[in-house]
PDB file of C-alpha atoms and ligand atoms in Angstrom:
ATOM      1  CA  MET G   1     -56.613  96.686  55.598  1.00 74.00           C
ATOM      2  CA  GLY G   2     -56.978  94.963  58.968  1.00 79.00           C
ATOM      3  CA  GLU G   3     -55.912  96.116  62.430  1.00 83.00           C
ATOM      4  CA  ASN G   4     -52.352  94.887  61.941  1.00 74.00           C
ATOM      5  CA  GLY G   5     -51.888  95.783  58.301  1.00 70.00           C
ATOM      6  CA  PRO G   6     -53.064  94.273  55.030  1.00 68.00           C
ATOM      7  CA  GLU G   7     -55.001  91.027  55.072  1.00 73.00           C
ATOM      8  CA  CYS G   8     -55.560  88.680  52.163  1.00 74.00           C
ATOM      9  CA  ASN G   9     -59.212  88.278  51.399  1.00 77.00           C
ATOM     10  CA  PHE G  10     -59.696  85.486  48.902  1.00 75.00           C
ATOM     11  CA  ASP G  11     -63.461  86.087  48.848  1.00 82.00           C
ATOM     12  CA  ARG G  12     -62.752  89.548  47.476  1.00 79.00           C
ATOM     13  CA  GLY G  13     -60.445  88.350  44.754  1.00 79.00           C
ATOM     14  CA  CYS G  14     -56.965  88.235  46.335  1.00 82.00           C
ATOM     15  CA  MET G  15     -54.855  85.793  44.302  1.00 84.00           C
ATOM     16  CA  SER G  16     -51.593  86.117  46.242  1.00 84.00           C
ATOM     17  CA  CYS G  17     -49.903  87.923  43.365  1.00 88.00           C
ATOM     18  CA  GLY G  18     -47.798  90.001  45.765  1.00 89.00           C
ATOM     19  CA  GLN G  19     -48.290  93.230  43.809  1.00 90.00           C
ATOM     20  CA  CYS G  20     -49.213  95.132  46.988  1.00 87.00           C
ATOM     21  CA  VAL G  21     -45.881  94.128  48.533  1.00 90.00           C
ATOM     22  CA  ALA G  22     -43.941  94.832  45.333  1.00 92.00           C
ATOM     23  CA  ILE G  23     -45.349  98.332  44.833  1.00 92.00           C
ATOM     24  CA  CYS G  24     -44.980  99.734  48.367  1.00 90.00           C
ATOM     25  CA  PRO G  25     -42.059 102.210  48.088  1.00 91.00           C
ATOM     26  CA  VAL G  26     -41.023 101.881  51.750  1.00 91.00           C
ATOM     27  CA  GLY G  27     -41.462  98.116  52.198  1.00 89.00           C
ATOM     28  CA  ALA G  28     -44.226  98.634  54.785  1.00 86.00           C
ATOM     29  CA  LEU G  29     -46.511  95.955  53.393  1.00 86.00           C
ATOM     30  CA  ASP G  30     -46.061  92.269  54.003  1.00 84.00           C
ATOM     31  CA  ASN G  31     -48.282  89.365  53.095  1.00 81.00           C
ATOM     32  CA  LYS G  32     -47.846  85.808  54.278  1.00 80.00           C
ATOM     33  CA  TYR G  33     -48.600  84.370  50.821  1.00 82.00           C
ATOM     34  CA  THR G  34     -45.993  86.545  49.088  1.00 86.00           C
ATOM     35  CA  PRO G  35     -43.592  87.527  51.876  1.00 90.00           C
ATOM     36  CA  LEU G  36     -41.622  90.741  51.658  1.00 93.00           C
ATOM     37  CA  ALA G  37     -38.471  88.798  52.619  1.00 94.00           C
ATOM     38  CA  GLU G  38     -38.789  86.697  49.445  1.00 92.00           C
ATOM     39  CA  GLN G  39     -39.237  89.623  47.065  1.00 91.00           C
ATOM     40  CA  ARG G  40     -35.939  90.738  45.583  1.00 91.00           C
ATOM     41  CA  PRO G  41     -35.634  94.480  44.946  1.00 92.00           C
ATOM     42  CA  VAL G  42     -35.670  95.593  41.301  1.00 93.00           C
ATOM     43  CA  THR G  43     -32.165  96.897  40.627  1.00 93.00           C
ATOM     44  CA  MET G  44     -31.584  96.374  36.928  1.00 95.00           C
ATOM     45  CA  PRO G  45     -32.650  99.131  34.495  1.00 96.00           C
ATOM     46  CA  LEU G  46     -34.889  98.069  31.626  1.00 97.00           C
ATOM     47  CA  PRO G  47     -33.070  97.507  28.313  1.00 97.00           C
ATOM     48  CA  THR G  48     -33.507 100.305  25.818  1.00 98.00           C
ATOM     49  CA  PRO G  49     -36.403  99.857  23.388  1.00 98.00           C
ATOM     50  CA  GLU G  50     -33.847  99.314  20.613  1.00 98.00           C
ATOM     51  CA  VAL G  51     -32.105  96.493  22.503  1.00 98.00           C
ATOM     52  CA  ALA G  52     -35.429  94.905  23.534  1.00 98.00           C
ATOM     53  CA  TYR G  53     -36.735  95.103  19.962  1.00 97.00           C
ATOM     54  CA  GLU G  54     -33.638  93.469  18.473  1.00 97.00           C
ATOM     55  CA  PHE G  55     -33.547  90.789  21.189  1.00 97.00           C
ATOM     56  CA  LEU G  56     -37.191  89.823  20.704  1.00 97.00           C
ATOM     57  CA  ARG G  57     -36.871  89.833  16.909  1.00 96.00           C
ATOM     58  CA  MET G  58     -33.812  87.587  16.973  1.00 95.00           C
ATOM     59  CA  ARG G  59     -35.619  84.559  18.478  1.00 97.00           C
ATOM     60  CA  ARG G  60     -36.068  81.647  16.058  1.00 97.00           C
ATOM     61  CA  SER G  61     -37.573  78.194  16.248  1.00 98.00           C
ATOM     62  CA  VAL G  62     -34.592  75.842  16.078  1.00 98.00           C
ATOM     63  CA  ARG G  63     -35.290  72.637  14.130  1.00 98.00           C
ATOM     64  CA  ASN G  64     -31.766  71.378  13.589  1.00 98.00           C
ATOM     65  CA  PHE G  65     -29.969  70.229  16.695  1.00 98.00           C
ATOM     66  CA  LYS G  66     -26.564  68.815  17.539  1.00 98.00           C
ATOM     67  CA  PRO G  67     -26.941  65.215  18.759  1.00 97.00           C
ATOM     68  CA  GLN G  68     -25.789  65.883  22.318  1.00 98.00           C
ATOM     69  CA  ALA G  69     -28.568  66.611  24.821  1.00 98.00           C
ATOM     70  CA  PRO G  70     -28.510  69.675  27.087  1.00 98.00           C
ATOM     71  CA  THR G  71     -27.473  69.145  30.700  1.00 98.00           C
ATOM     72  CA  ASP G  72     -29.741  69.037  33.760  1.00 98.00           C
ATOM     73  CA  GLU G  73     -28.291  72.372  34.806  1.00 98.00           C
ATOM     74  CA  GLU G  74     -29.039  74.099  31.494  1.00 98.00           C
ATOM     75  CA  ILE G  75     -32.603  72.810  31.323  1.00 98.00           C
ATOM     76  CA  THR G  76     -33.213  73.721  34.954  1.00 98.00           C
ATOM     77  CA  ARG G  77     -31.914  77.222  34.289  1.00 98.00           C
ATOM     78  CA  MET G  78     -34.276  77.659  31.347  1.00 98.00           C
ATOM     79  CA  LEU G  79     -37.308  76.291  33.207  1.00 98.00           C
ATOM     80  CA  ASP G  80     -36.496  78.349  36.261  1.00 98.00           C
ATOM     81  CA  VAL G  81     -37.069  81.457  34.132  1.00 98.00           C
ATOM     82  CA  ALA G  82     -40.220  79.964  32.587  1.00 98.00           C
ATOM     83  CA  ARG G  83     -41.906  79.774  36.009  1.00 96.00           C
ATOM     84  CA  TYR G  84     -41.933  83.600  36.160  1.00 96.00           C
ATOM     85  CA  ALA G  85     -44.318  83.775  33.196  1.00 97.00           C
ATOM     86  CA  PRO G  86     -47.867  84.966  33.897  1.00 96.00           C
ATOM     87  CA  THR G  87     -50.437  82.336  34.879  1.00 95.00           C
ATOM     88  CA  ALA G  88     -54.224  82.620  34.923  1.00 93.00           C
ATOM     89  CA  GLY G  89     -55.363  83.764  38.382  1.00 89.00           C
ATOM     90  CA  ASN G  90     -51.723  83.324  39.538  1.00 91.00           C
ATOM     91  CA  SER G  91     -52.369  79.573  39.381  1.00 91.00           C
ATOM     92  CA  GLN G  92     -48.641  78.730  38.737  1.00 92.00           C
ATOM     93  CA  GLY G  93     -47.979  75.058  39.559  1.00 91.00           C
ATOM     94  CA  MET G  94     -46.556  74.005  36.194  1.00 95.00           C
ATOM     95  CA  TYR G  95     -44.724  70.712  36.439  1.00 95.00           C
ATOM     96  CA  TYR G  96     -42.170  69.644  33.835  1.00 98.00           C
ATOM     97  CA  ILE G  97     -40.992  66.230  32.682  1.00 98.00           C
ATOM     98  CA  VAL G  98     -37.714  66.169  30.740  1.00 98.00           C
ATOM     99  CA  ILE G  99     -37.023  63.312  28.330  1.00 98.00           C
ATOM    100  CA  ARG G 100     -33.599  62.775  26.776  1.00 98.00           C
ATOM    101  CA  ASP G 101     -33.631  59.071  26.032  1.00 98.00           C
ATOM    102  CA  LYS G 102     -33.330  58.731  22.238  1.00 97.00           C
ATOM    103  CA  GLU G 103     -35.454  55.599  22.021  1.00 98.00           C
ATOM    104  CA  GLN G 104     -38.161  57.095  24.166  1.00 98.00           C
ATOM    105  CA  ILE G 105     -38.264  60.217  22.013  1.00 98.00           C
ATOM    106  CA  ARG G 106     -38.556  57.986  18.941  1.00 98.00           C
ATOM    107  CA  ALA G 107     -41.394  56.043  20.604  1.00 98.00           C
ATOM    108  CA  ILE G 108     -43.146  59.331  21.434  1.00 98.00           C
ATOM    109  CA  ALA G 109     -42.951  60.497  17.799  1.00 98.00           C
ATOM    110  CA  ASP G 110     -44.265  57.103  16.607  1.00 98.00           C
ATOM    111  CA  THR G 111     -47.139  57.270  19.096  1.00 98.00           C
ATOM    112  CA  VAL G 112     -48.039  60.763  17.925  1.00 98.00           C
ATOM    113  CA  ALA G 113     -48.021  59.475  14.324  1.00 98.00           C
ATOM    114  CA  ASN G 114     -50.466  56.726  15.384  1.00 98.00           C
ATOM    115  CA  TRP G 115     -52.717  59.365  16.947  1.00 98.00           C
ATOM    116  CA  MET G 116     -52.573  61.401  13.744  1.00 98.00           C
ATOM    117  CA  GLU G 117     -53.597  58.342  11.749  1.00 97.00           C
ATOM    118  CA  ASN G 118     -56.640  57.947  14.021  1.00 97.00           C
ATOM    119  CA  GLU G 119     -57.469  61.615  13.501  1.00 97.00           C
ATOM    120  CA  VAL G 120     -57.202  61.211   9.735  1.00 97.00           C
ATOM    121  CA  ALA G 121     -59.438  58.119   9.851  1.00 97.00           C
ATOM    122  CA  ALA G 122     -61.979  60.037  11.949  1.00 96.00           C
ATOM    123  CA  GLY G 123     -61.960  62.850   9.388  1.00 95.00           C
ATOM    124  CA  THR G 124     -61.146  65.642  11.874  1.00 94.00           C
ATOM    125  CA  GLU G 125     -60.476  69.174  10.655  1.00 93.00           C
ATOM    126  CA  ASN G 126     -56.698  68.603  10.704  1.00 94.00           C
ATOM    127  CA  LYS G 127     -57.026  65.613   8.400  1.00 96.00           C
ATOM    128  CA  ARG G 128     -55.295  67.063   5.341  1.00 96.00           C
ATOM    129  CA  TYR G 129     -52.465  68.657   7.302  1.00 96.00           C
ATOM    130  CA  PHE G 130     -51.860  65.440   9.234  1.00 97.00           C
ATOM    131  CA  GLN G 131     -51.827  63.453   5.987  1.00 97.00           C
ATOM    132  CA  VAL G 132     -48.954  65.596   4.732  1.00 97.00           C
ATOM    133  CA  VAL G 133     -47.057  65.140   8.011  1.00 97.00           C
ATOM    134  CA  LEU G 134     -47.663  61.395   7.997  1.00 98.00           C
ATOM    135  CA  ARG G 135     -46.412  61.017   4.431  1.00 97.00           C
ATOM    136  CA  ALA G 136     -43.157  62.734   5.377  1.00 97.00           C
ATOM    137  CA  TYR G 137     -42.817  60.799   8.637  1.00 98.00           C
ATOM    138  CA  ARG G 138     -43.845  57.313   7.529  1.00 96.00           C
ATOM    139  CA  GLU G 139     -42.881  57.241   3.848  1.00 96.00           C
ATOM    140  CA  ARG G 140     -39.849  59.535   3.634  1.00 97.00           C
ATOM    141  CA  GLY G 141     -38.552  58.924   7.154  1.00 96.00           C
ATOM    142  CA  GLN G 142     -38.392  62.645   7.981  1.00 97.00           C
ATOM    143  CA  ASP G 143     -38.937  63.326  11.655  1.00 97.00           C
ATOM    144  CA  ILE G 144     -41.094  66.405  11.348  1.00 96.00           C
ATOM    145  CA  ILE G 145     -42.847  65.425  14.583  1.00 98.00           C
ATOM    146  CA  ALA G 146     -39.915  65.608  17.013  1.00 98.00           C
ATOM    147  CA  ARG G 147     -37.288  67.082  14.615  1.00 98.00           C
ATOM    148  CA  ASN G 148     -34.678  64.639  15.952  1.00 98.00           C
ATOM    149  CA  ALA G 149     -34.494  66.812  19.044  1.00 98.00           C
ATOM    150  CA  PRO G 150     -32.241  65.344  21.752  1.00 98.00           C
ATOM    151  CA  CYS G 151     -34.606  66.572  24.468  1.00 98.00           C
ATOM    152  CA  LEU G 152     -38.370  67.004  24.910  1.00 98.00           C
ATOM    153  CA  VAL G 153     -39.842  68.939  27.799  1.00 98.00           C
ATOM    154  CA  PHE G 154     -43.459  68.234  28.715  1.00 98.00           C
ATOM    155  CA  ALA G 155     -45.414  70.798  30.708  1.00 98.00           C
ATOM    156  CA  LEU G 156     -48.026  69.265  32.986  1.00 97.00           C
ATOM    157  CA  ALA G 157     -50.773  70.967  34.953  1.00 96.00           C
ATOM    158  CA  ARG G 158     -53.564  69.923  37.238  1.00 92.00           C
ATOM    159  CA  ARG G 159     -55.855  72.703  36.048  1.00 76.00           C
ATOM    160  CA  LEU G 160     -58.459  72.495  33.349  1.00 74.00           C
ATOM    161  CA  ASN G 161     -56.854  72.178  29.956  1.00 75.00           C
ATOM    162  CA  ILE G 162     -57.859  75.619  28.804  1.00 82.00           C
ATOM    163  CA  THR G 163     -56.078  77.396  31.676  1.00 92.00           C
ATOM    164  CA  GLY G 164     -53.173  74.980  31.757  1.00 94.00           C
ATOM    165  CA  VAL G 165     -52.568  75.265  28.022  1.00 96.00           C
ATOM    166  CA  SER G 166     -52.532  79.067  28.160  1.00 96.00           C
ATOM    167  CA  ASN G 167     -50.141  78.938  31.108  1.00 96.00           C
ATOM    168  CA  ALA G 168     -47.870  76.559  29.205  1.00 97.00           C
ATOM    169  CA  GLU G 169     -47.839  78.870  26.175  1.00 97.00           C
ATOM    170  CA  GLN G 170     -46.726  81.763  28.367  1.00 98.00           C
ATOM    171  CA  SER G 171     -44.136  79.553  29.993  1.00 98.00           C
ATOM    172  CA  TRP G 172     -42.731  78.540  26.588  1.00 98.00           C
ATOM    173  CA  ALA G 173     -42.510  82.176  25.534  1.00 98.00           C
ATOM    174  CA  TYR G 174     -40.207  82.872  28.482  1.00 98.00           C
ATOM    175  CA  ALA G 175     -38.218  79.663  27.950  1.00 98.00           C
ATOM    176  CA  GLU G 176     -37.796  80.259  24.214  1.00 98.00           C
ATOM    177  CA  LEU G 177     -36.596  83.830  24.675  1.00 98.00           C
ATOM    178  CA  PHE G 178     -34.169  82.908  27.451  1.00 98.00           C
ATOM    179  CA  ALA G 179     -32.786  79.699  25.880  1.00 98.00           C
ATOM    180  CA  PRO G 180     -30.370  81.310  23.361  1.00 98.00           C
ATOM    181  CA  THR G 181     -28.712  83.318  26.135  1.00 98.00           C
ATOM    182  CA  ILE G 182     -27.385  80.004  27.535  1.00 98.00           C
ATOM    183  CA  GLY G 183     -26.654  78.436  24.155  1.00 98.00           C
ATOM    184  CA  LEU G 184     -29.883  76.461  23.747  1.00 98.00           C
ATOM    185  CA  GLY G 185     -32.342  76.345  20.882  1.00 98.00           C
ATOM    186  CA  THR G 186     -36.032  75.484  21.190  1.00 98.00           C
ATOM    187  CA  THR G 187     -39.173  74.865  19.158  1.00 98.00           C
ATOM    188  CA  ILE G 188     -42.701  74.216  20.342  1.00 98.00           C
ATOM    189  CA  ALA G 189     -43.564  70.606  19.480  1.00 98.00           C
ATOM    190  CA  GLY G 190     -47.052  71.362  18.203  1.00 98.00           C
ATOM    191  CA  PHE G 191     -47.984  67.845  17.035  1.00 98.00           C
ATOM    192  CA  ILE G 192     -46.781  66.207  20.234  1.00 98.00           C
ATOM    193  CA  GLN G 193     -48.455  68.728  22.495  1.00 97.00           C
ATOM    194  CA  SER G 194     -51.733  68.520  20.544  1.00 97.00           C
ATOM    195  CA  CYS G 195     -51.689  64.755  21.020  1.00 98.00           C
ATOM    196  CA  GLY G 196     -50.994  65.248  24.740  1.00 97.00           C
ATOM    197  CA  ILE G 197     -53.668  67.919  25.154  1.00 96.00           C
ATOM    198  CA  ALA G 198     -56.126  65.592  23.406  1.00 95.00           C
ATOM    199  CA  GLY G 199     -55.332  63.104  26.206  1.00 95.00           C
ATOM    200  CA  TYR G 200     -54.234  60.264  23.883  1.00 97.00           C
ATOM    201  CA  GLN G 201     -53.761  57.460  26.405  1.00 97.00           C
ATOM    202  CA  PRO G 202     -50.797  55.659  24.753  1.00 98.00           C
ATOM    203  CA  LEU G 203     -48.818  58.921  24.926  1.00 98.00           C
ATOM    204  CA  LEU G 204     -49.808  59.535  28.566  1.00 97.00           C
ATOM    205  CA  ASP G 205     -48.724  55.956  29.372  1.00 97.00           C
ATOM    206  CA  LEU G 206     -45.409  56.366  27.585  1.00 97.00           C
ATOM    207  CA  ILE G 207     -44.568  59.450  29.615  1.00 97.00           C
ATOM    208  CA  ALA G 208     -46.077  58.046  32.814  1.00 97.00           C
ATOM    209  CA  VAL G 209     -48.142  61.160  33.429  1.00 96.00           C
ATOM    210  CA  PRO G 210     -49.000  61.202  37.145  1.00 94.00           C
ATOM    211  CA  PRO G 211     -52.662  60.896  38.147  1.00 91.00           C
ATOM    212  CA  LYS G 212     -54.739  64.100  37.995  1.00 92.00           C
ATOM    213  CA  HIS G 213     -52.164  65.727  35.703  1.00 95.00           C
ATOM    214  CA  LYS G 214     -52.657  66.732  32.105  1.00 95.00           C
ATOM    215  CA  ILE G 215     -50.128  67.400  29.369  1.00 97.00           C
ATOM    216  CA  VAL G 216     -50.516  71.061  28.454  1.00 97.00           C
ATOM    217  CA  GLY G 217     -47.443  71.672  26.301  1.00 98.00           C
ATOM    218  CA  THR G 218     -44.291  70.221  24.742  1.00 98.00           C
ATOM    219  CA  LEU G 219     -41.029  71.927  23.847  1.00 98.00           C
ATOM    220  CA  MET G 220     -38.080  70.565  21.871  1.00 98.00           C
ATOM    221  CA  VAL G 221     -34.714  71.646  23.243  1.00 98.00           C
ATOM    222  CA  GLY G 222     -31.118  71.181  22.125  1.00 98.00           C
ATOM    223  CA  TYR G 223     -27.939  72.875  21.007  1.00 98.00           C
ATOM    224  CA  PRO G 224     -28.571  74.627  17.677  1.00 98.00           C
ATOM    225  CA  LYS G 225     -26.662  73.170  14.737  1.00 98.00           C
ATOM    226  CA  TYR G 226     -26.658  76.454  12.802  1.00 98.00           C
ATOM    227  CA  LYS G 227     -26.096  80.084  13.670  1.00 97.00           C
ATOM    228  CA  TYR G 228     -28.708  82.525  12.400  1.00 96.00           C
ATOM    229  CA  GLN G 229     -27.254  85.336  10.291  1.00 96.00           C
ATOM    230  CA  ARG G 230     -30.520  87.163   9.573  1.00 96.00           C
ATOM    231  CA  MET G 231     -33.728  88.035  11.374  1.00 94.00           C
ATOM    232  CA  PRO G 232     -37.160  87.014  10.085  1.00 90.00           C
ATOM    233  CA  GLU G 233     -39.674  89.324   8.464  1.00 95.00           C
ATOM    234  CA  ARG G 234     -43.356  89.031   9.321  1.00 96.00           C
ATOM    235  CA  GLN G 235     -46.673  90.047   7.845  1.00 97.00           C
ATOM    236  CA  HIS G 236     -47.318  93.774   8.158  1.00 97.00           C
ATOM    237  CA  LEU G 237     -48.787  95.048  11.385  1.00 97.00           C
ATOM    238  CA  LYS G 238     -52.572  95.201  11.190  1.00 97.00           C
ATOM    239  CA  VAL G 239     -54.199  97.327  13.847  1.00 98.00           C
ATOM    240  CA  ASP G 240     -57.386  99.387  14.111  1.00 98.00           C
ATOM    241  CA  PHE G 241     -57.481 102.304  16.532  1.00 98.00           C
ATOM    242  CA  ARG G 242     -61.122 102.955  17.381  1.00 97.00           C
TER     243      ARG G 242
HETATM  244  C1  FMN C   1     -48.414  76.618  18.943  1.00 59.11           C
HETATM  245  C2  FMN C   1     -47.186  76.397  18.085  1.00 59.11           C
HETATM  246  C3  FMN C   1     -46.904  75.123  17.631  1.00 59.11           C
HETATM  247  C4  FMN C   1     -45.766  74.901  16.866  1.00 59.11           C
HETATM  248  N1  FMN C   1     -45.479  73.627  16.476  1.00 59.11           N
HETATM  249  C5  FMN C   1     -44.363  73.385  15.746  1.00 59.11           C
HETATM  250  C6  FMN C   1     -44.014  72.046  15.373  1.00 59.11           C
HETATM  251  O1  FMN C   1     -44.699  71.079  15.702  1.00 59.11           O
HETATM  252  N2  FMN C   1     -42.896  71.861  14.646  1.00 59.11           N
HETATM  253  C7  FMN C   1     -42.093  72.906  14.264  1.00 59.11           C
HETATM  254  O2  FMN C   1     -41.094  72.677  13.607  1.00 59.11           O
HETATM  255  N3  FMN C   1     -42.389  74.193  14.597  1.00 59.11           N
HETATM  256  C8  FMN C   1     -43.495  74.459  15.349  1.00 59.11           C
HETATM  257  N4  FMN C   1     -43.795  75.734  15.743  1.00 59.11           N
HETATM  258  C9  FMN C   1     -42.896  76.845  15.357  1.00 59.11           C
HETATM  259  C10 FMN C   1     -43.476  77.691  14.213  1.00 59.11           C
HETATM  260  O3  FMN C   1     -43.481  76.956  13.026  1.00 59.11           O
HETATM  261  C11 FMN C   1     -42.624  78.973  14.093  1.00 59.11           C
HETATM  262  O4  FMN C   1     -42.796  79.738  15.257  1.00 59.11           O
HETATM  263  C12 FMN C   1     -42.962  79.836  12.880  1.00 59.11           C
HETATM  264  O5  FMN C   1     -42.700  79.155  11.687  1.00 59.11           O
HETATM  265  C13 FMN C   1     -42.149  81.136  12.879  1.00 59.11           C
HETATM  266  O6  FMN C   1     -40.767  80.873  12.870  1.00 59.11           O
HETATM  267  P1  FMN C   1     -39.784  81.351  14.033  1.00 59.11           P
HETATM  268  O7  FMN C   1     -40.342  80.882  15.345  1.00 59.11           O
HETATM  269  O8  FMN C   1     -38.456  80.760  13.738  1.00 59.11           O
HETATM  270  O9  FMN C   1     -39.725  82.846  13.989  1.00 59.11           O
HETATM  271  C14 FMN C   1     -44.911  75.984  16.525  1.00 59.11           C
HETATM  272  C15 FMN C   1     -45.210  77.261  16.993  1.00 59.11           C
HETATM  273  C16 FMN C   1     -46.318  77.466  17.782  1.00 59.11           C
HETATM  274  C17 FMN C   1     -46.593  78.851  18.314  1.00 59.11           C
END
């Protein structure tokens, strides 16, 4: 606390999270990095645990899409929610590239298949899994890399991969939970994002990744072809209280 109120002290660990401003019950605290004027009051009650539980359990990875791509507005709405996800040290700064050109998406899937072939030839730990994917993709013509999605969203970050990748995962969690509320379906594109995170140059070139940026995640997005009638079951909860 300085003479004129709170001061941000980055040497002592302030990360401009704005929690001090958000918690003050009388709005007495302000902070130039997270101004009071930009913090909207919390007015909405939390959903009941029952509603929250059902909502979270209903989310599914959508792998069958209608051919039409989502609009700019819909994707922007989804990503606008994703930017409220937690980020390491409040680093934020995720940058998204949206691709809806069919031929470019096909070229991306092909490039990822080439990368997988290199990985198989190098005998990496994913070798056997990638062999199965490649057989389906190359020999049976099944697009299990991009799932014929009409839209791919790439998350890019300037931070070290490890922080950027974790931030992207959090960002996808928000996007994936929000998407169905505006009629969209999503699935994390694990093969594509692994290829991007590995820094495979042909993929970076194809997407024209700006200098100093890294691909830290990829999400498939589209209008779901099917409506889910049932919720998934999972392995039993395993927890040790010590
Ligand atoms: C890191 C990660 C990578 C994933 N990659 C893919 C993928 O490449 N293709 C795919 O169809 N699903 C992918 N998924 C979705 C999972 O297969 C899915 O979450 C899981 O089967 C459970 O199904 P649900 O999400 O519908 O509940 C991925 C999920 C995660 C968390």
